[in-house]
Short mmCIF file of C-alpha atoms in Angstrom, two decimals:
data_model
loop_
_atom_site.label_atom_id
_atom_site.label_comp_id
_atom_site.label_asym_id
_atom_site.label_seq_id
_atom_site.Cartn_x
_atom_site.Cartn_y
_atom_site.Cartn_z
CA MET F 30 42.75 -4.72 -0.42
CA ALA F 31 40.11 -2.56 -2.11
CA ASP F 32 39.77 1.13 -1.23
CA SER F 33 36.73 2.55 0.54
CA GLY F 34 33.74 3.07 -1.72
CA VAL F 35 30.64 1.51 -3.24
CA VAL F 36 30.31 -1.48 -5.55
CA VAL F 37 27.14 -1.82 -7.63
CA VAL F 38 26.52 -5.51 -8.32
CA ASP F 39 24.08 -7.01 -10.82
CA LYS F 40 22.87 -9.77 -8.50
CA PRO F 41 22.23 -13.12 -10.18
CA ALA F 42 19.11 -15.19 -9.57
CA ASP F 43 19.17 -17.80 -6.80
CA TRP F 44 21.84 -15.94 -4.81
CA THR F 45 20.99 -14.39 -1.47
CA SER F 46 22.24 -10.89 -0.74
CA HIS F 47 24.51 -12.45 1.90
CA ASP F 48 25.96 -14.79 -0.75
CA VAL F 49 26.91 -11.73 -2.83
CA VAL F 50 28.49 -10.04 0.20
CA ALA F 51 30.51 -13.17 0.99
CA LYS F 52 31.76 -13.45 -2.60
CA THR F 53 32.64 -9.75 -2.71
CA ARG F 54 34.63 -10.01 0.52
CA GLY F 55 36.90 -12.45 -1.25
CA LEU F 56 37.18 -10.31 -4.37
CA ALA F 57 37.86 -7.13 -2.38
CA ARG F 58 40.10 -8.94 0.13
CA THR F 59 38.39 -7.37 3.13
CA ARG F 60 35.77 -8.41 5.67
CA ARG F 61 34.29 -4.90 5.73
CA VAL F 62 31.59 -5.37 3.10
CA GLY F 63 27.85 -4.81 3.57
CA HIS F 64 24.77 -4.27 1.42
CA ALA F 65 22.08 -1.61 1.22
CA GLY F 66 18.62 -3.11 0.80
CA THR F 67 18.18 -6.89 0.58
CA LEU F 68 17.10 -8.59 -2.63
CA ASP F 69 15.28 -11.93 -2.41
CA PRO F 70 17.06 -14.92 -4.02
CA MET F 71 14.54 -14.93 -6.89
CA ALA F 72 15.27 -11.30 -7.73
CA THR F 73 18.10 -9.97 -9.88
CA GLY F 74 19.60 -6.55 -10.45
CA VAL F 75 21.10 -3.67 -8.55
CA LEU F 76 22.55 -4.53 -5.15
CA VAL F 77 24.64 -1.72 -3.66
CA LEU F 78 27.58 -2.83 -1.52
CA GLY F 79 29.75 -0.70 0.73
CA ILE F 80 33.46 -1.47 1.01
CA GLU F 81 35.52 -0.43 4.07
CA LYS F 82 34.38 3.10 5.08
CA GLY F 83 31.68 2.82 2.42
CA THR F 84 29.77 0.54 4.80
CA LYS F 85 28.95 3.67 6.83
CA LEU F 86 26.85 4.89 3.90
CA LEU F 87 24.59 1.88 3.74
CA GLY F 88 22.10 2.77 6.45
CA HIS F 89 21.40 6.03 4.64
CA LEU F 90 21.20 4.52 1.15
CA THR F 91 18.49 2.07 2.27
CA LEU F 92 16.19 5.07 2.80
CA THR F 93 16.19 6.10 -0.85
CA GLU F 94 13.69 5.18 -3.57
CA LYS F 95 14.11 2.17 -5.84
CA THR F 96 12.93 1.11 -9.31
CA TYR F 97 11.96 -2.41 -10.36
CA GLU F 98 10.82 -4.34 -13.40
CA ALA F 99 8.26 -6.88 -12.24
CA THR F 100 5.93 -9.55 -13.57
CA ILE F 101 2.72 -10.22 -11.64
CA ARG F 102 0.67 -13.35 -12.34
CA LEU F 103 -3.05 -13.00 -11.73
CA GLY F 104 -5.17 -16.08 -11.06
CA LEU F 105 -2.91 -17.92 -8.60
CA VAL F 106 -1.75 -17.23 -5.04
CA THR F 107 1.25 -18.66 -3.20
CA ASN F 108 2.07 -18.78 0.50
CA THR F 109 4.99 -16.38 0.00
CA ASP F 110 3.30 -14.05 -2.53
CA ASP F 111 6.01 -14.93 -5.05
CA ALA F 112 7.05 -17.82 -7.31
CA GLU F 113 9.27 -19.40 -4.65
CA GLY F 114 6.27 -20.31 -2.48
CA GLU F 115 3.80 -23.18 -2.49
CA PRO F 116 0.89 -22.68 -4.91
CA GLY F 117 -2.51 -22.06 -3.34
CA ALA F 118 -5.91 -21.26 -4.74
CA ARG F 119 -6.25 -21.10 -8.52
CA VAL F 120 -8.98 -18.90 -10.00
CA ASP F 121 -9.87 -18.48 -13.66
CA ALA F 122 -8.86 -14.90 -14.56
CA SER F 123 -10.47 -14.85 -18.00
CA ALA F 124 -12.91 -12.13 -16.91
CA VAL F 125 -10.08 -9.74 -15.98
CA SER F 126 -9.83 -7.13 -18.74
CA ASP F 127 -6.95 -4.80 -19.53
CA GLU F 128 -9.07 -1.97 -18.16
CA ASP F 129 -9.51 -3.89 -14.89
CA VAL F 130 -5.73 -4.28 -14.61
CA HIS F 131 -5.11 -0.57 -15.13
CA ALA F 132 -7.82 0.32 -12.60
CA ALA F 133 -6.22 -1.97 -10.00
CA VAL F 134 -2.82 -0.41 -10.69
CA ALA F 135 -4.25 3.08 -10.21
CA LYS F 136 -5.48 2.09 -6.73
CA LEU F 137 -1.94 1.02 -5.83
CA THR F 138 -0.27 4.22 -7.00
CA GLY F 139 0.69 7.11 -4.72
CA PRO F 140 0.79 6.89 -0.92
CA ILE F 141 -0.81 3.58 0.13
CA GLN F 142 -1.15 1.43 3.21
CA GLN F 143 0.67 -1.87 2.68
CA ILE F 144 0.83 -4.98 4.85
CA PRO F 145 4.21 -6.76 4.49
CA PRO F 146 4.30 -10.43 3.44
CA GLN F 147 4.14 -13.14 6.08
CA VAL F 148 7.64 -14.22 5.04
CA SER F 149 9.18 -10.79 5.63
CA ALA F 150 12.04 -10.15 8.05
CA ILE F 151 9.94 -7.82 10.18
CA LYS F 152 10.02 -8.67 13.88
CA VAL F 153 6.80 -9.36 15.77
CA ASN F 154 7.25 -9.84 19.51
CA GLY F 155 10.97 -10.31 18.95
CA GLU F 156 10.59 -12.97 16.25
CA ARG F 157 11.13 -12.60 12.52
CA ALA F 158 7.84 -13.03 10.67
CA TYR F 159 9.35 -15.50 8.21
CA LYS F 160 10.44 -17.80 11.04
CA ALA F 161 6.89 -17.91 12.36
CA ALA F 162 5.64 -18.61 8.83
CA ARG F 163 8.06 -21.51 8.44
CA ALA F 164 6.76 -22.92 11.71
CA GLY F 165 3.22 -22.77 10.35
CA ARG F 166 2.13 -19.79 12.43
CA GLU F 167 0.61 -16.63 10.97
CA VAL F 168 1.52 -13.37 12.71
CA GLU F 169 -0.33 -10.08 12.59
CA LEU F 170 1.67 -7.54 10.62
CA LYS F 171 0.69 -3.89 10.78
CA ALA F 172 0.09 -1.88 7.62
CA ARG F 173 2.66 0.80 6.87
CA THR F 174 2.59 3.81 4.59
CA VAL F 175 4.66 3.46 1.42
CA THR F 176 4.69 5.58 -1.72
CA ILE F 177 4.42 4.16 -5.24
CA GLU F 178 5.70 6.98 -7.43
CA ARG F 179 5.29 5.04 -10.66
CA PHE F 180 3.37 1.87 -11.49
CA GLU F 181 3.44 1.60 -15.27
CA VAL F 182 2.05 -1.45 -17.03
CA THR F 183 4.27 -2.34 -20.00
CA ASP F 184 2.58 -5.55 -21.18
CA ILE F 185 -0.38 -7.80 -20.43
CA ARG F 186 -0.36 -11.43 -21.56
CA ARG F 187 -2.83 -14.29 -21.17
CA GLU F 188 -2.09 -17.99 -20.83
CA SER F 189 -4.76 -20.66 -21.02
CA ASP F 190 -4.79 -24.21 -19.69
CA ALA F 191 -7.33 -26.76 -18.46
CA ASP F 192 -7.98 -24.68 -15.32
CA GLY F 193 -8.72 -21.44 -17.15
CA VAL F 194 -6.73 -18.28 -17.85
CA LEU F 195 -3.75 -16.76 -16.06
CA VAL F 196 -2.93 -13.09 -16.70
CA ASP F 197 0.70 -11.94 -16.60
CA VAL F 198 1.25 -8.22 -16.05
CA ASP F 199 4.68 -6.69 -16.73
CA ALA F 200 5.27 -3.38 -14.98
CA VAL F 201 7.89 -0.80 -14.04
CA ILE F 202 7.57 0.31 -10.42
CA THR F 203 9.34 3.16 -8.63
CA CYS F 204 8.68 3.17 -4.91
CA SER F 205 9.83 4.35 -1.53
CA SER F 206 12.07 2.32 0.73
CA GLY F 207 10.25 -0.41 2.61
CA THR F 208 7.87 -1.28 -0.25
CA TYR F 209 7.30 -4.98 -0.91
CA ILE F 210 6.65 -5.69 -4.59
CA ARG F 211 5.30 -9.11 -3.58
CA SER F 212 2.65 -7.33 -1.55
CA LEU F 213 1.67 -5.22 -4.56
CA ALA F 214 1.15 -8.44 -6.52
CA ARG F 215 -0.88 -9.97 -3.68
CA ASP F 216 -3.04 -6.86 -3.23
CA MET F 217 -3.60 -6.40 -6.95
CA GLY F 218 -4.83 -9.99 -7.26
CA ALA F 219 -7.05 -9.62 -4.21
CA ASP F 220 -8.60 -6.41 -5.57
CA LEU F 221 -9.41 -8.18 -8.84
CA GLY F 222 -10.86 -11.18 -7.01
CA VAL F 223 -8.55 -13.74 -8.61
CA GLY F 224 -5.44 -13.66 -6.41
CA GLY F 225 -1.93 -12.94 -7.59
CA HIS F 226 1.74 -13.41 -6.95
CA LEU F 227 5.09 -12.12 -8.19
CA THR F 228 6.85 -14.28 -10.79
CA ALA F 229 9.85 -12.11 -11.76
CA LEU F 230 11.66 -9.15 -10.25
CA ARG F 231 14.63 -7.13 -11.41
CA ARG F 232 15.82 -4.05 -9.52
CA THR F 233 17.09 -1.47 -11.96
CA ARG F 234 17.90 1.42 -9.61
CA VAL F 235 18.71 2.21 -5.99
CA GLY F 236 18.83 5.99 -5.52
CA PRO F 237 21.52 7.31 -7.90
CA TYR F 238 22.91 3.85 -8.74
CA ASP F 239 21.46 1.95 -11.69
CA LEU F 240 22.19 -0.99 -13.99
CA SER F 241 24.50 1.10 -16.17
CA GLN F 242 26.96 1.11 -13.24
CA ALA F 243 26.33 -2.49 -12.17
CA ARG F 244 28.80 -5.31 -12.76
CA THR F 245 28.24 -9.04 -12.59
CA LEU F 246 30.27 -11.07 -10.13
CA ASP F 247 32.16 -12.61 -13.06
CA GLN F 248 33.09 -9.13 -14.30
CA LEU F 249 34.21 -8.09 -10.82
CA ALA F 250 36.33 -11.24 -10.55
CA LYS F 251 38.19 -10.21 -13.71
CA GLU F 252 38.46 -6.53 -12.78
CA PHE F 253 37.32 -5.30 -9.38
CA THR F 254 35.87 -1.84 -9.98
CA GLN F 255 34.09 0.41 -7.51
CA VAL F 256 32.78 3.94 -7.06
CA PRO F 257 35.28 5.87 -4.85
CA LEU F 258 33.85 7.03 -1.55
CA ALA F 259 33.87 10.76 -2.38
CA GLN F 260 32.15 10.12 -5.72
CA ALA F 261 29.59 7.80 -4.10
CA VAL F 262 28.68 10.42 -1.50
CA ALA F 263 28.44 13.19 -4.09
CA ALA F 264 26.16 11.04 -6.26
CA ALA F 265 23.78 10.22 -3.42
CA PHE F 266 23.59 13.40 -1.34
CA PRO F 267 23.78 17.21 -1.62
CA VAL F 268 27.37 18.44 -1.19
CA ARG F 269 28.70 21.13 1.13
CA THR F 270 32.35 22.14 0.91
CA MET F 271 33.55 23.33 4.31
CA ASP F 272 36.32 25.72 5.22
CA GLU F 273 39.32 24.62 7.31
CA ALA F 274 37.74 25.54 10.65
CA GLU F 275 34.51 23.70 9.85
CA THR F 276 36.49 20.69 8.65
CA ARG F 277 38.40 20.49 11.94
CA ALA F 278 35.17 20.78 13.91
CA ILE F 279 33.41 18.02 11.99
CA ARG F 280 36.44 15.71 12.18
CA HIS F 281 36.20 16.02 15.98
CA GLY F 282 32.46 15.31 15.90
CA ASN F 283 31.50 18.90 16.69
CA ARG F 284 28.77 21.11 15.24
CA ILE F 285 29.04 23.70 12.49
CA GLY F 286 26.59 26.26 11.13
CA GLU F 287 23.43 24.95 9.51
CA SER F 288 23.11 24.55 5.75
CA SER F 289 20.50 25.67 3.23
CA LEU F 290 20.69 22.28 1.45
CA GLY F 291 17.84 20.67 3.38
CA GLU F 292 17.59 18.46 6.43
CA GLY F 293 20.15 15.97 5.14
CA PRO F 294 22.04 13.81 5.01
CA ILE F 295 24.46 16.18 3.32
CA GLY F 296 27.94 15.21 2.16
CA LEU F 297 30.52 17.31 3.97
CA PHE F 298 33.78 17.80 2.09
CA ALA F 299 37.10 19.34 3.10
CA PRO F 300 38.56 22.15 0.95
CA ASP F 301 40.88 19.62 -0.74
CA GLY F 302 37.94 17.47 -1.89
CA THR F 303 38.22 14.78 0.79
CA VAL F 304 34.83 13.52 1.96
CA VAL F 305 34.81 13.97 5.72
CA ALA F 306 31.29 13.13 6.91
CA LEU F 307 27.56 13.09 6.40
CA GLY F 308 25.76 15.83 8.29
CA GLU F 309 22.18 16.65 9.21
CA ASN F 310 20.66 20.04 9.97
CA ARG F 311 19.30 20.75 13.42
CA PRO F 312 17.75 24.04 14.61
CA GLY F 313 20.59 26.55 14.34
CA HIS F 314 23.40 24.09 13.54
CA MET F 315 24.56 21.04 11.60
CA LYS F 316 25.89 17.93 13.29
CA PRO F 317 27.78 14.97 11.82
CA VAL F 318 25.89 11.67 11.73
CA VAL F 319 28.67 9.67 10.04
CA VAL F 320 32.36 10.65 10.11
CA PHE F 321 34.50 8.99 7.43
CA ASP F 322 37.73 10.91 8.08
CA PRO F 323 38.03 11.63 11.82
CA ALA F 324 40.75 13.71 13.42
#
């Protein structure tokens, strides 16, 4: 059975995140496998998995920023805002200039209000939005604040057919957790008056984990490699090395003195280098929020 830690998978196309988890459970020979941040079946790239005690990290890793390589097609909408959906209205995008594209991108950079897609997993009145969409019902989804740190256009291509011109925009996007790249494609197309949807998506980074650390499922089947738990925590969070008394307190779930490393989470390590917990600062003290190595 695999040790506790993190596995960075290069997810293949047409696999759900759950499919990857199920496959990894077999490779790691443990049921305790989970993922941080779902990728749609169409998408490829970095999917961070927690193994054994590493699953306790996942809720905190989902809150970190992510980077994607995306292709947005202007001139056609779909009912899912991506290429997996049913095509809708087609509009000739021949009048959309490169300057228009860059102006639309600028409007979608920085803190923005974003409405999630109708096929998202967000619950409305106790029901997942995508289930309502499959039943033919449209639900009202509230806009949420997300931050687009980087929206860099890397290429613009045009494709002509009997119905006019489609414009494909390749871009690199770094964004906060909770951002829907499909919604960026939808909103960019709407702003330009021609509609748009996402045709390709590859996640290249989740927090400190990127494609350089990622392994395909075939590679993991030949040699199961993972980031040890202590190394995974140190890569993702500030580190505080405690003394023996503090270590005992944290292992029992008790408070210790506050840290100057920020609100947290902060990786709390024993003097011997064992990762003990994640902690968060409160007024006048620090408390454990996840304990990996209890007393």
